[in-house]
Every structure is written in structure tokens, then in C-alpha cells.
XYZ file of C-alpha atoms in Angstrom:
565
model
C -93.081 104.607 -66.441
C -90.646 106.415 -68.700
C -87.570 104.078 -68.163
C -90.371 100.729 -68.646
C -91.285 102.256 -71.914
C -88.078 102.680 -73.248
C -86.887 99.076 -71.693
C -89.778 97.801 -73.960
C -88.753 99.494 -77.172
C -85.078 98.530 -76.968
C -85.770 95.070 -76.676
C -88.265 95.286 -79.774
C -85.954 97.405 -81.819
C -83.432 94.333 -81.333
C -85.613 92.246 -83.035
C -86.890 94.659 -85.594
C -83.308 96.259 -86.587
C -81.863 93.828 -87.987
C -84.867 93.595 -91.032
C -84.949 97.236 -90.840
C -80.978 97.068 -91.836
C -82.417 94.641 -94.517
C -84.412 96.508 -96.528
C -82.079 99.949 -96.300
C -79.110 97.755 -97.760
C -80.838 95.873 -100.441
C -81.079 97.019 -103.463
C -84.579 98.440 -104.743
C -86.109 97.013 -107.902
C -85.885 99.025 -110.691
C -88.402 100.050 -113.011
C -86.600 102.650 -115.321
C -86.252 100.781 -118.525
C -90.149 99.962 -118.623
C -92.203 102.380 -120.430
C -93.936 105.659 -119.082
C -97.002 104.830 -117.558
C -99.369 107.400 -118.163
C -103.092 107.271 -116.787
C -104.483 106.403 -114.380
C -105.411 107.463 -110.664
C -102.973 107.811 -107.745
C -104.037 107.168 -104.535
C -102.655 108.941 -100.867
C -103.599 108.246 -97.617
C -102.675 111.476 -94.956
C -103.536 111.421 -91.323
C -104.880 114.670 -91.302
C -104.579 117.637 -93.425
C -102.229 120.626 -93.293
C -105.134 124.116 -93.448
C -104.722 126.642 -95.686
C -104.334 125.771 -99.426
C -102.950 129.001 -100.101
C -99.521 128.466 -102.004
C -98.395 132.113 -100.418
C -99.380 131.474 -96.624
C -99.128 127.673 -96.141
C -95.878 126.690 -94.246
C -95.940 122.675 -93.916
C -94.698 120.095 -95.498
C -97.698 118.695 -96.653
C -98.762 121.476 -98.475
C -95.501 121.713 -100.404
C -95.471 118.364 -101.387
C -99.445 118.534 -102.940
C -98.672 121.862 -104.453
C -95.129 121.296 -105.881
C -97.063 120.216 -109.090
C -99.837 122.801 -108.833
C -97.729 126.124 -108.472
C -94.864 127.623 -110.200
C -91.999 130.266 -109.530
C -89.930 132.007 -111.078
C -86.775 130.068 -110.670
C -87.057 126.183 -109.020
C -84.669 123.462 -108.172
C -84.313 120.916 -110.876
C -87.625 118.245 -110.679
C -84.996 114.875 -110.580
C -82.859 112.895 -108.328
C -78.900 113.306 -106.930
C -76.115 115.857 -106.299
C -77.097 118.246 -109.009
C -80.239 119.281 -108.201
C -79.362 122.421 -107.353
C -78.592 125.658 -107.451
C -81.900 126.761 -109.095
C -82.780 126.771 -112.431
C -85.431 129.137 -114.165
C -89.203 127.862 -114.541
C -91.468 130.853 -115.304
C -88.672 132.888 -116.176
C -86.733 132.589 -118.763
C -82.953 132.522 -116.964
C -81.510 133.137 -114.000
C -80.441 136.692 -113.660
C -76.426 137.640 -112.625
C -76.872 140.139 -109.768
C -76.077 143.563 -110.945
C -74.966 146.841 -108.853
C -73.183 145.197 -106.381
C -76.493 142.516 -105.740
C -78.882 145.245 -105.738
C -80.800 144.830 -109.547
C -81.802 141.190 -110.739
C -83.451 141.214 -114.424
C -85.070 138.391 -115.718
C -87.596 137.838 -118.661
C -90.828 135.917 -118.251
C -91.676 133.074 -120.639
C -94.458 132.997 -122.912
C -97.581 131.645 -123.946
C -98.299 130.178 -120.345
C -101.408 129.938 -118.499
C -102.887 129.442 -115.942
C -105.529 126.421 -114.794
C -108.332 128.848 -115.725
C -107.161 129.601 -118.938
C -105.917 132.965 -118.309
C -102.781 133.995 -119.746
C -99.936 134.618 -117.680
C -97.993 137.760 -117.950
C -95.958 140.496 -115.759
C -98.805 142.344 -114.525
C -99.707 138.856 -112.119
C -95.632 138.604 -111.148
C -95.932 142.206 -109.911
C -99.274 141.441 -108.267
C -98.205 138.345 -106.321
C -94.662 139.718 -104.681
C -97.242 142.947 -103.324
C -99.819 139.635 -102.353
C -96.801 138.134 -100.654
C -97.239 141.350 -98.119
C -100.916 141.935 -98.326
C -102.377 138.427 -97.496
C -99.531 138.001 -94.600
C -97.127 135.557 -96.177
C -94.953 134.076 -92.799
C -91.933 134.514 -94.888
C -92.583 137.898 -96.063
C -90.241 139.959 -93.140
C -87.084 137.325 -93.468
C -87.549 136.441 -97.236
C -88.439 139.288 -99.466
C -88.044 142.427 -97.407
C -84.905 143.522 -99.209
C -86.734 144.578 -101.656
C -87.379 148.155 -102.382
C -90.619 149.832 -100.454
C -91.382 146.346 -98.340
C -90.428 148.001 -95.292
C -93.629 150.418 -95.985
C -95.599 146.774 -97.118
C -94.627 145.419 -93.619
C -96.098 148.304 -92.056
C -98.679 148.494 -93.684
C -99.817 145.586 -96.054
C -103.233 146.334 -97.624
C -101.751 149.674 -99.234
C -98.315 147.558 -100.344
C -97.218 148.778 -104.435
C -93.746 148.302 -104.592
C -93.495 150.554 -107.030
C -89.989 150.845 -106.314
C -88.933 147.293 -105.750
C -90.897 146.037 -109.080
C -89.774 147.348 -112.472
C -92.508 145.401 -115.575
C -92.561 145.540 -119.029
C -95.699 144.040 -120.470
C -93.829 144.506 -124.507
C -90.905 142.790 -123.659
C -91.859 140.515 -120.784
C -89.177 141.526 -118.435
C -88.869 141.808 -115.021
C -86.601 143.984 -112.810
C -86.000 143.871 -109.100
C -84.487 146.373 -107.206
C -83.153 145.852 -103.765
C -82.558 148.016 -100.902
C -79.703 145.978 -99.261
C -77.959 142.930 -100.979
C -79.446 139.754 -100.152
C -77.115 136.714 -101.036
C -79.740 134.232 -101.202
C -82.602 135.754 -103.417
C -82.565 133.789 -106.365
C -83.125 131.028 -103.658
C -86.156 133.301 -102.511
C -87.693 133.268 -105.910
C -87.721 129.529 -105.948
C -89.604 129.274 -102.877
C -93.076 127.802 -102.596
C -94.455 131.735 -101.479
C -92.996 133.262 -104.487
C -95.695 131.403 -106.515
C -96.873 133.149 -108.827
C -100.914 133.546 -108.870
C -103.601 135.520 -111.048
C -103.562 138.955 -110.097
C -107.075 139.164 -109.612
C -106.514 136.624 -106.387
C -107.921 138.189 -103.223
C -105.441 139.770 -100.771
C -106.136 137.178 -98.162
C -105.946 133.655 -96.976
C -107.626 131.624 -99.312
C -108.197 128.848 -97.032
C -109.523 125.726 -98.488
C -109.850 127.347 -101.949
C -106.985 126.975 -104.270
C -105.815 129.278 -106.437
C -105.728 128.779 -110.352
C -102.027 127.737 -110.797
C -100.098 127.179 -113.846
C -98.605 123.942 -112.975
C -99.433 120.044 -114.815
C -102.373 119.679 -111.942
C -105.314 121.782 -110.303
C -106.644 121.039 -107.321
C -110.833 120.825 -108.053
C -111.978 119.216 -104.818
C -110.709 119.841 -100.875
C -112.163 119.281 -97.664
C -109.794 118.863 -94.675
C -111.729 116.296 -92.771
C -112.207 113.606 -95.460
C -110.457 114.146 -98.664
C -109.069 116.105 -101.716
C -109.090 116.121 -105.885
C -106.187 116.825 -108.313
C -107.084 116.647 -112.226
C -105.360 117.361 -114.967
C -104.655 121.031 -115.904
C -106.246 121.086 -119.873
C -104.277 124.282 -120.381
C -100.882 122.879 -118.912
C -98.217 122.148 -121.637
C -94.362 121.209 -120.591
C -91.799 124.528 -120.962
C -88.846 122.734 -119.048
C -88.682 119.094 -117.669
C -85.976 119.640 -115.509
C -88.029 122.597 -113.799
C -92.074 121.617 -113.920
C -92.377 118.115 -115.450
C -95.415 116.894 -117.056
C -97.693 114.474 -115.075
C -98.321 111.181 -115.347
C -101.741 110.053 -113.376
C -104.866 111.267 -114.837
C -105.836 111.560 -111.346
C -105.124 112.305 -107.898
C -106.969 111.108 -104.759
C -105.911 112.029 -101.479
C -107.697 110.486 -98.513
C -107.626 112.340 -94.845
C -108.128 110.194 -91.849
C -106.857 107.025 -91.806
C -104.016 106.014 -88.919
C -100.640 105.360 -90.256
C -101.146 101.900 -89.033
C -104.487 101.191 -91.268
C -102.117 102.989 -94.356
C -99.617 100.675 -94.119
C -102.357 97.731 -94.167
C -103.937 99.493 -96.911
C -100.746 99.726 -99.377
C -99.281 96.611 -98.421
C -103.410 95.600 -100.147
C -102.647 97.646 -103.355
C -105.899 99.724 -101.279
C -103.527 102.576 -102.021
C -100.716 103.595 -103.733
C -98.355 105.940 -101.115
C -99.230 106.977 -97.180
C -97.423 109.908 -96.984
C -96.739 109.650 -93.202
C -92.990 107.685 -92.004
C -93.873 103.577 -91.817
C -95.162 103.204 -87.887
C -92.390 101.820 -85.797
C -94.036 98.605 -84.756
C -94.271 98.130 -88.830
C -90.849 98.522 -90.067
C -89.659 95.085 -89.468
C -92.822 93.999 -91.293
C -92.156 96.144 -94.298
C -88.231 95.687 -93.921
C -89.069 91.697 -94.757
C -91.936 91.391 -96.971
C -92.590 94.686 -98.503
C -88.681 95.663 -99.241
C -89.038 96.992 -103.463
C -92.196 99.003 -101.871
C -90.157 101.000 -99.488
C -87.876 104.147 -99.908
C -85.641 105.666 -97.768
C -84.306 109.121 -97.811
C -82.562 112.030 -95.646
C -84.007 115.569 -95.482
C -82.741 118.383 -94.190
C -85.697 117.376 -91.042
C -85.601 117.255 -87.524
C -87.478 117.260 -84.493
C -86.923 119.823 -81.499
C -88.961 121.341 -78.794
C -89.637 124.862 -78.669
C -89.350 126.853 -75.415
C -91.430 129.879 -75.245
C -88.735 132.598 -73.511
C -91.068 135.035 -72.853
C -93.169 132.625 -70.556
C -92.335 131.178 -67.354
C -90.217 128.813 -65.968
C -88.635 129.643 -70.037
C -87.591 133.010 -69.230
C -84.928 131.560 -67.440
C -81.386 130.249 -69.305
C -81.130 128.302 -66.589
C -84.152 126.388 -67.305
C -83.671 126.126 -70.960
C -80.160 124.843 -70.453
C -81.331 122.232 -67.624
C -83.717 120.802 -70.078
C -81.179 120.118 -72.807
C -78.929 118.667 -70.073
C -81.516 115.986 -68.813
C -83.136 115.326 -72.598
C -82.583 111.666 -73.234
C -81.705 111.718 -76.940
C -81.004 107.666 -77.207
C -84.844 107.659 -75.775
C -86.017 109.729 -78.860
C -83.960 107.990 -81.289
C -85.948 104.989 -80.250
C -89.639 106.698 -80.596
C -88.463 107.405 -83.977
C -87.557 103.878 -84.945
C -84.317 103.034 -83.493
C -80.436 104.210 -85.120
C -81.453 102.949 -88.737
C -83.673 105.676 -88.977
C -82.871 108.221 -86.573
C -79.508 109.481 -84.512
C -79.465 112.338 -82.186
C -80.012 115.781 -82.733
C -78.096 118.215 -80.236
C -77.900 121.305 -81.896
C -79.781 123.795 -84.540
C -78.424 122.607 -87.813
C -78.667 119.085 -88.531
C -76.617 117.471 -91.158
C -76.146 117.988 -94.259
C -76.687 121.581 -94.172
C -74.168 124.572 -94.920
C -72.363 125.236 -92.524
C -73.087 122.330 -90.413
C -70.053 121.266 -87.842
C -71.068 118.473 -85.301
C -71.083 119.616 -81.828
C -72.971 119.094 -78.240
C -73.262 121.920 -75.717
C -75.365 119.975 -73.455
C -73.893 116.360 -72.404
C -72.339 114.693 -69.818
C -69.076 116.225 -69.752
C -69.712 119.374 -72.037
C -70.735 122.779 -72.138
C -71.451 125.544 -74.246
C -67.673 126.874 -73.598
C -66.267 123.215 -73.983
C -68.817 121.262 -76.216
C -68.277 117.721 -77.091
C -67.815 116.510 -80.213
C -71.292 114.237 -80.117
C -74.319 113.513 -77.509
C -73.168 110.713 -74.964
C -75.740 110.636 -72.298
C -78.167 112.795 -70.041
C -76.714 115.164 -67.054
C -79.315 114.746 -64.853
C -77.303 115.891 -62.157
C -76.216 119.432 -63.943
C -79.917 119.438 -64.855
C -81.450 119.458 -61.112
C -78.484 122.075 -60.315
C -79.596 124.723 -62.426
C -83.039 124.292 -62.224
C -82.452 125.060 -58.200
C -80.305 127.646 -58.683
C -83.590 129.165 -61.213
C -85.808 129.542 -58.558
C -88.403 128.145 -60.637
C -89.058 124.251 -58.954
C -92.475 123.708 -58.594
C -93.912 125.778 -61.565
C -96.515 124.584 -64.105
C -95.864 123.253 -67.202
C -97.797 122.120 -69.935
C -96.483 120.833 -73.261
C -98.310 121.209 -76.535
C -97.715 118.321 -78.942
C -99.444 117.512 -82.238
C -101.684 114.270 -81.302
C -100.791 110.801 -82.654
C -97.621 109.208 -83.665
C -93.886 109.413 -82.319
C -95.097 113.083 -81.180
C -97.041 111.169 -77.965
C -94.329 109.392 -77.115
C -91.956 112.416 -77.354
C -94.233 114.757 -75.085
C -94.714 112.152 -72.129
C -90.881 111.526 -72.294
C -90.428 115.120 -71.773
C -93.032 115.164 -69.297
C -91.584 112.302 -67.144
C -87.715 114.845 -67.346
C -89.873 118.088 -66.073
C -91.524 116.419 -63.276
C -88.274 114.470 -62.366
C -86.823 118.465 -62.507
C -89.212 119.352 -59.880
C -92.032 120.913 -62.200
C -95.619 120.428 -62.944
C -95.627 119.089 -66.283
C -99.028 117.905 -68.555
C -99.467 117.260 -71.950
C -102.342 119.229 -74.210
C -102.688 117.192 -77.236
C -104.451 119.240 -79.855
C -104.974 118.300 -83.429
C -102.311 118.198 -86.487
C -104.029 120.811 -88.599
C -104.273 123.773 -86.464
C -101.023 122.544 -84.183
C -98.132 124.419 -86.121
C -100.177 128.260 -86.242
C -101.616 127.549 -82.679
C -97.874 127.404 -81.058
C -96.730 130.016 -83.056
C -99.240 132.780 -81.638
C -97.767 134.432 -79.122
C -101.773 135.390 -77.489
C -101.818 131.203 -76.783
C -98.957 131.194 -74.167
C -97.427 128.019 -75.249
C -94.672 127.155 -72.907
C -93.008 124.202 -74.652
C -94.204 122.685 -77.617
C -93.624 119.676 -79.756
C -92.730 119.853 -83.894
C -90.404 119.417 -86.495
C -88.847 121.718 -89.120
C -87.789 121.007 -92.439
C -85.586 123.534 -94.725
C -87.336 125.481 -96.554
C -83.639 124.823 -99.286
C -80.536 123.851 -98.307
C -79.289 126.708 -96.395
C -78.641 127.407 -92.693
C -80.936 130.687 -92.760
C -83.807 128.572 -93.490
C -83.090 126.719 -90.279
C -81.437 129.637 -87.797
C -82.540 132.967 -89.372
C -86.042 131.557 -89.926
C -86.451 129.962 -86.427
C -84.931 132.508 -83.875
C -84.373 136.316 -85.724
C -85.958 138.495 -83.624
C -87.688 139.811 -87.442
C -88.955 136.391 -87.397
C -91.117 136.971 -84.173
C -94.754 138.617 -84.708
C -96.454 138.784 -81.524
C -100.530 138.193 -81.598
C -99.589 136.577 -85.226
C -100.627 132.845 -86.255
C -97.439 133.489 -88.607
C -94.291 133.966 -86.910
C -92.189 131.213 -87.656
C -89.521 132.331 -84.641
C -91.766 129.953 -81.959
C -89.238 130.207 -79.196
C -90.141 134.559 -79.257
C -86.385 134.702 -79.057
C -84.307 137.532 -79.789
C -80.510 138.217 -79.449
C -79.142 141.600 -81.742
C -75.821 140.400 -81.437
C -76.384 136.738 -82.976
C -78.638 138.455 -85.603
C -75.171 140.507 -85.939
C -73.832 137.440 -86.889
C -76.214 135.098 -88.880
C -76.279 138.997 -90.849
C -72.863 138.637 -91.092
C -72.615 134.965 -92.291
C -75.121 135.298 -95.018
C -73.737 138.205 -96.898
C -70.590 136.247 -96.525
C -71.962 134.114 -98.838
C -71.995 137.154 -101.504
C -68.060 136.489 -101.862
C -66.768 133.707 -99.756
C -68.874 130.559 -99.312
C -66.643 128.607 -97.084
C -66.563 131.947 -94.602
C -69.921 131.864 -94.953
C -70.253 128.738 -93.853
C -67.721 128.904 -90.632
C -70.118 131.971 -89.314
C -73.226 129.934 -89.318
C -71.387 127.236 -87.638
C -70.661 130.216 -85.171
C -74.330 131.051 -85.114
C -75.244 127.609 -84.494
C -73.150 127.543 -81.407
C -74.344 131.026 -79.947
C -77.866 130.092 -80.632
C -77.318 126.712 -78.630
C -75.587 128.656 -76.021
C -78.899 130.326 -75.500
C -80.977 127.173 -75.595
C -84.516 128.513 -77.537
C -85.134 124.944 -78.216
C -84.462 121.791 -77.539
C -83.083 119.465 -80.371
C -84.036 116.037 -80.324
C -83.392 113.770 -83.480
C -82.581 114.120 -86.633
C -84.561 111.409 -89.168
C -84.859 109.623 -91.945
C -88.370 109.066 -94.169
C -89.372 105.606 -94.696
C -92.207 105.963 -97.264
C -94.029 102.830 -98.214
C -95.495 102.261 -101.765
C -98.075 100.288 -103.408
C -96.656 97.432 -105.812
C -97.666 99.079 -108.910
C -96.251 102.502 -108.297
C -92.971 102.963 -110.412
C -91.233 106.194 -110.763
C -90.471 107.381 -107.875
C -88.000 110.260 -107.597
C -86.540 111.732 -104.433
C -84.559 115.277 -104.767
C -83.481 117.445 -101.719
C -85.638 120.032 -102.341
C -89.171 118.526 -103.301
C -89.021 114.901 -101.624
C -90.884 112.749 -103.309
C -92.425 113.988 -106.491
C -95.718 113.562 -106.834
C -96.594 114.354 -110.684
C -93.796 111.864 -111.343
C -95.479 108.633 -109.926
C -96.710 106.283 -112.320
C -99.278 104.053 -111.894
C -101.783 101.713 -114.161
């Protein structure tokens, strides 16, 4: 069944490439020299939504994207296209601070006479408020992103009773802000730009807000949201521009976002002018379609994205290396690259940075030919053969196995590929499709004994922590927790030793840096928590009248910056 399916793809990707190739070389119409088109009501079309509206718990993609416009930080990547767009600039604050007592002190001073969506004033007393919420409402990147500083070891502990009285230093006369650190951390400033940094009213509860959003002090609000059918951005009346580069003014009146609707029926429905952006990749039996008739309506882009499988290695037949590294032996990467759309879009992914990151050298532990003591330079082919040899040698032939993959889309494909490799290793494989919405915190609880599961991960900012340190720190793992970003429950001291040791590198020599998170990468691969399968493009599709569309690294597509009539 598996090598059918694939037979049957190939052929259609011959056809299909060759438009595909098409539209990514010609050139896309441009609309900057027309005037600003402000007005109006932009229309989205999801699959399904992402949970939690809270800016400070949400960690998916989705969410980011809808609330990049909503929510503000202190510091931000610059809001506009190319190889500038970073490092971060200041938003709420007025500049970036210069670390101070050898990285420990960071002093910045908040701007004035903004407020937030509910008129209230913003001032030091909810920037103080919001780092202690980070703690209190269980923020999934509190532990790996703000724990150096002062008295969140005692938040961690114990979150409802969190002051960092210490760590927090406010002066409501002068508007400034002081942290103090208990260690050095070399990528803070990138911290403070992060989407759970936002800062919120300090009267916000200390807990999940669910499908409430908070008042932000962003150009939109969100005034309408249920996850089954749809949700409402309007204008926010007390929103006025401080920085262009760092929170832009909008340009729709309006936002509509509709939940539901298969990617196939949202390509149908822009290619109608039904819609204005489906923010899921173009289907692949659509590309060629779009690639010829729909090419000044489609853009194409690289993030720092891929897609892996996670192996749970604190449940069996996982437990083993041997098993971990048989499955990344008999993986058939040219398969996957197929499922998501064939080499235009997609190339293999065989290891835990993809490209484009710090620190990223190409390598391949787990090919015909290679192993983690003599990688290859690239992924050639399957060992199917070193595969079925380790698995024996496991003990572990004939176990259960049951992979958990988000339902619809490439992710179907993906899991009964992987299914067909297990069962040809001698297991018991299944596949438990379970909704989009709940998928990402259901694998992530450790009480749900996921053995394998199915996802993606996108950087958090262009930095190798936000890939390695994120996904496989043993701080990073919170048993019985929905939020514990480290899915695989892995946990090595000595390559925390050295993904330790390669960020605070980056205090005084980048390009060091950089070498020891390639070294990370390879010890982590050694290891085999997950199993990387493609690295891909996004092929968004737009309707006819939307202009303005900017792509950065950091933010994707932004949404406040789409024009329409």
C-alpha cells in the first residue's frame, strides 16, 4: 500500500512540478506604488482553530500570527520584509537596553501615553504584573525563557505566590524598568520580544484565559471568538502608531476569520474572491492549479519550520536507542518530501536544526552508509536493513504502537507512512487521529502516554535554543503538564552541558557559539528523541484584491498589513 501510494504521487508530481517551478520563478505583480488601501474587511479561512487565546500560554502558530497585531512587548523584530529584520528593536519600551554587570542588569524606560484596547493606560505597574503572570498562569516558556531572572526559581515552585520582587525593579515617576538576573542569559532581549512577554493589564486573572482575549494595546482587538465556527478583529479606537517599524498601524476596518472549511474548499473559495487568504499551505493536488492560473495570488516563503516525529523515551518500544535509531534508519524522507508537495516545496529533514538557523551545519546520522560517528553529508536513501538489525537486537519486535497525528492534511499521509515502516519493523503500529485544536497539549502531557506522535515546530526567533533547548532540555520536560514543550520527555545533563555552553558563548563569540550548537545538534541526533522528516516551504494563496503583503522571518505574513477594498 505504502510503495502504491507513493508510485502515484511521483507520477503526479511530474506533471504538477513543472507549473509549480512556474509560479516560484515568475515574478509576482507588484502593487507598491498604488496607494494605501485602507478599509475595508479581510477575510481568512482556517481549518480549525488553535485553543487558548491567551497571548502568555498559547504556543502555535496560529495564535501568533492573529495576535501579532493584537499584543505588544517590550522589544519586537522590525514589522517589514528582508535581511534586516532583526535583531530586535524596542516597541513598548523606549530602547533597547546594553547589558550591564557582566549581563546581569538590563534598564529600559517604558513609553508613554499608551493604552490599552479598554482604554486603560499603560504603565510599569502592568509590566511588573505580567513577567509574575508569565509564572502564575503557567506560561510553557516560563522554565527555559525567563527563569534567569531573580526569585523565578521560587515562581517555578510555587507560582500563585510569584513577586519577583527581586528580579523586577519599577519606577512609576520615571517610567523605567530594571531587570535583574541571577545568571547571564545571552538571549534575553530576544526573550522580551517574544509573543509570552506580552504585556497585559495587571488586573488580568492569573490563569488561562481560554477563549477570552485579553485587552491588548496593539492596532486590533479581538471582540468575537468561538473555536468551532469563527472569530472578530475590530479596530482598537484607543490604538495610535508609536513606531512603524515595531507595531504598524492597520489597514482593514475589519477582520473575519472563518473555522472549518477544508483547505481544498479555501482554495476554491479565494481563487472566487469568497475570501481573501486561507492560512493553511495550498493542498498538493492544487499547486499545479494555482502554479498556472492563480500565479500573482500566490506567495512563497521559508521559515525556520519543519516536520518531525516525536518519540516518547519514557514509553515502550521508545525507551530503547535502539529503536529510536532503527526508525530514523528506515524513515523514507523522499516519501515525505512528496506528501508535502514534491522538491519545490519541501527537501529532507535529517537532523534537529533545519536551515537557515544559527548554527546550522548539514549532516545525516541515519542513511545508507552513515552513522552518528561517520554521518553523511546529506540523506540518500532508507537502511532498511540496519533498521530490522537493531530493532532485533532491542528485544522489542512485536510491541504495540500507536501514532498520534493531528487529523487532515499531509499529517495522514505522514502517520500511515510511518505506520507501513513500524509494521514492516516487526511492530504493531495504528494511527489515533485526534483533532488539530487539542493535538499539540494532548502529546505533550506526559499522563496521555503518547508513544510517537506527529507535528511540526516552528522557531519561536532565529536561534538554535528555540529549536534544541526548547524541544529536548530536560527543564523543558513537566510531567502531568499540558505545557512541556520537551515532547520526546528526553533528558541528557551532559548535552544540556553543552547547549549551556553554546548559548553563553554567544555572550562573546558568536561564531563559537554557533560551532557548539552544531555540536548539540549532532549529540542530540545521536540520541534520536525524534525523528526529522522535512523541512518546508509555505505556499499561501491570496484573493485578487489583496495587496500588501509582507513576509519577515519572524512574523510571516503580516496580517494588519493586508490591504484590501
Amino acid at each position: 500500500m505504502k510503495d502504491t501510494r507513493i508510485q502515484a504521487i511521483t507520477q503526479w508530481m511530474k506533471r504538477v512540478l513543472p507549473l509549480l517551478l512556474g509560479f516560484m520563478l515568475t515574478p509576482v505583480a507588484a502593487h507598491a506604488t498604488e496607494a494605501p488601501k485602507t478599509g475595508g474587511t479581510l477575510r481568512i479561512l482556517v481549518s480549525s482553530a488553535a485553543g487558548t487565546l491567551d497571548p502568555q500560554i498559547s504556543y502555535i502558530g496560529l495564535t501568533k500570527f492573529f495576535e501579532t497585531p493584537v499584543y505588544d512587548t517590550l522589544l519586537t523584530y522590525p514589522k517589514f520584509a528582508g535581511p534586516n529584520a532583526q535583531p530586535v528593536i524596542p516597541n513598548l519600551a523606549e530602547n533597547v537596553p546594553q547589558p550591564e554587570d557582566n549581563g546581569l542588569t538590563y534598564r529600559l524606560t517604558l513609553r508613554k501615553g499608551v493604552h490599552f484596547s479598554n482604554g486603560q493606560l499603560l504603565t510599569v505597574a502592568d509590566v511588573a504584573s505580567s513577567f509574575r503572570r508569565i509564572f502564575a498562569a503557567g506560561s510553557p516558556t516560563a522554565g527555559p525563557y525567563y527563569s534567569a531572572i531573580k526569585g523565578a526559581d521560587a515562581c517555578l515552585k510555587d507560582p500563585a505566590h510569584c513577586t519577583l520582587a527581586e528580579g523586577i525593579e519599577t519606577d512609576a515617576a520615571t517610567n523605567a524598568i530594571t531587570f535583574h538576573l541571577s545568571r547571564p542569559d545571552p538571549e534575553f532581549l530576544e526573550h522580551l520580544a517574544w509573543l509570552h512577554a506580552s504585556i497585559l493589564p495587571a488586573s488580568t486573572p492569573p490563569h488561562d484565559m481560554g477563549n477570552t482575549a485579553p485587552p491588548g494595546t496593539g492596532p486590533y482587538q479581538i471582540t468575537d471568538y468561538d473555536p468551532t465556527t469563527h472569530m472578530r478583529f475590530e479596530r482598537n479606537p484607543y490604538f495610535h502608531e508609536w513606531s512603524h517599524d515595531a507595531q504598524p498601524a492597520g489597514f482593514s476596518d475589519h477582520i473575519e476569520v472563518t473555522f472549518g472549511l477544508e483547505p481544498e474548499a479555501s482554495v476554491t473559495a479565494v481563487e472566487n474572491g469568497q475570501a481573501d487568504l486561507m492560512y493553511e499551505n495550498v493542498p498538493l493536488d492544487r499547486l499545479g492549479e494555482v502554479g498556472s492560473k492563480y500565479t500573482a495570488q500566490v506567495h512563497i516563503f521559508t521559515p525556520l519550520l519543519y516536520y518531525y516525529a516525536t518519540l516518547n523515551v519514557n514509553e515502550p518500544p521508545f525507551t530503547s536507542l535502539k529503536v529510536r535509531q532503527a526508525l530514523n534508519y528506515a524513515v523514507n524522507r523522499h516519501a515525505m518530501v512528496i506528501y508535502d508537495g514534491g522538491s519545490a516545496v519541501a527537501s529532507p529533514q535529517c537532523q534537529l536544526l533545519p536551515e537557515g538557523t544559527p548554527g546550522y551545519e548539514r549532516f545525516c546520522a541515519y542513511t545508507a552508509g552513515a552513522s552518528p560517528q561517520n554521518p553523511a553529508p546529506e540523506w540518500a536513501k532508507p537502511d532498511m536493513e540496519k533498521a530490522r538489525q537493531l530493532v532485533q537486537e532491542s528485544g522489542t519486535k512485536g510491541m504495540r504502537v500507536t501514532i498520534v497525528t493531528p487529523s487532515g492534511g499531509k499529517s495522514d499521509n505522514t502517520a500511515l507512512d510511518l505506520r507501513s515502516i513500524l509494521e514492516d519493523l516487526g511492530y504493531k503500529a495504528s494511527v489515533h487521529s485526534i483533532s488539530p485544536a487539542i493535538h499539540f497539549t494532548f502529546v505533550q502531557n506526559s499522563d496521555n502516554h503518547v508513544q510517537i506522535s506527529i507535528g511540526g515546530w516552528n522557531a519561536d526567533y532565529p536561534s538554535a535554543a528555540s529549536f534544541l533547548d526548547t524541544l529536548f532540555a530536560c527543564s523543558n520536560f513537566h510531567p502531568h503538564s499540558d505545557n512541556s514543550p520537551n515532547m520526546s520527555g528526553f533528558c541528557d545533563p551532559h548535552i544540556d552541558d553543552i547547549m549551556h555552553h553554546a548559548a553563553q558563548l554567544a555572550l562573546t563569540d558568536r561564531a563559537a557559539s554557533n560551532a557548539a550548537w552544531a555540536q548539540a545538534d549532532k549529540a542530540l541526533m545521536a540520541q534520536a528523541p525524534a525523528v526529522p522528516l522535512v523541512q518546508t516551504k509555505r505556499v499561501v494563496l491570496v484573493s485578487k484584491r489583496t495587496r500588501n503583503v509582507i513576509i519577515t522571518l519572524n512574523d510571516e505574513i503580516l496580517l494588519s498589513q493586508l490591504q484590501v477594498p
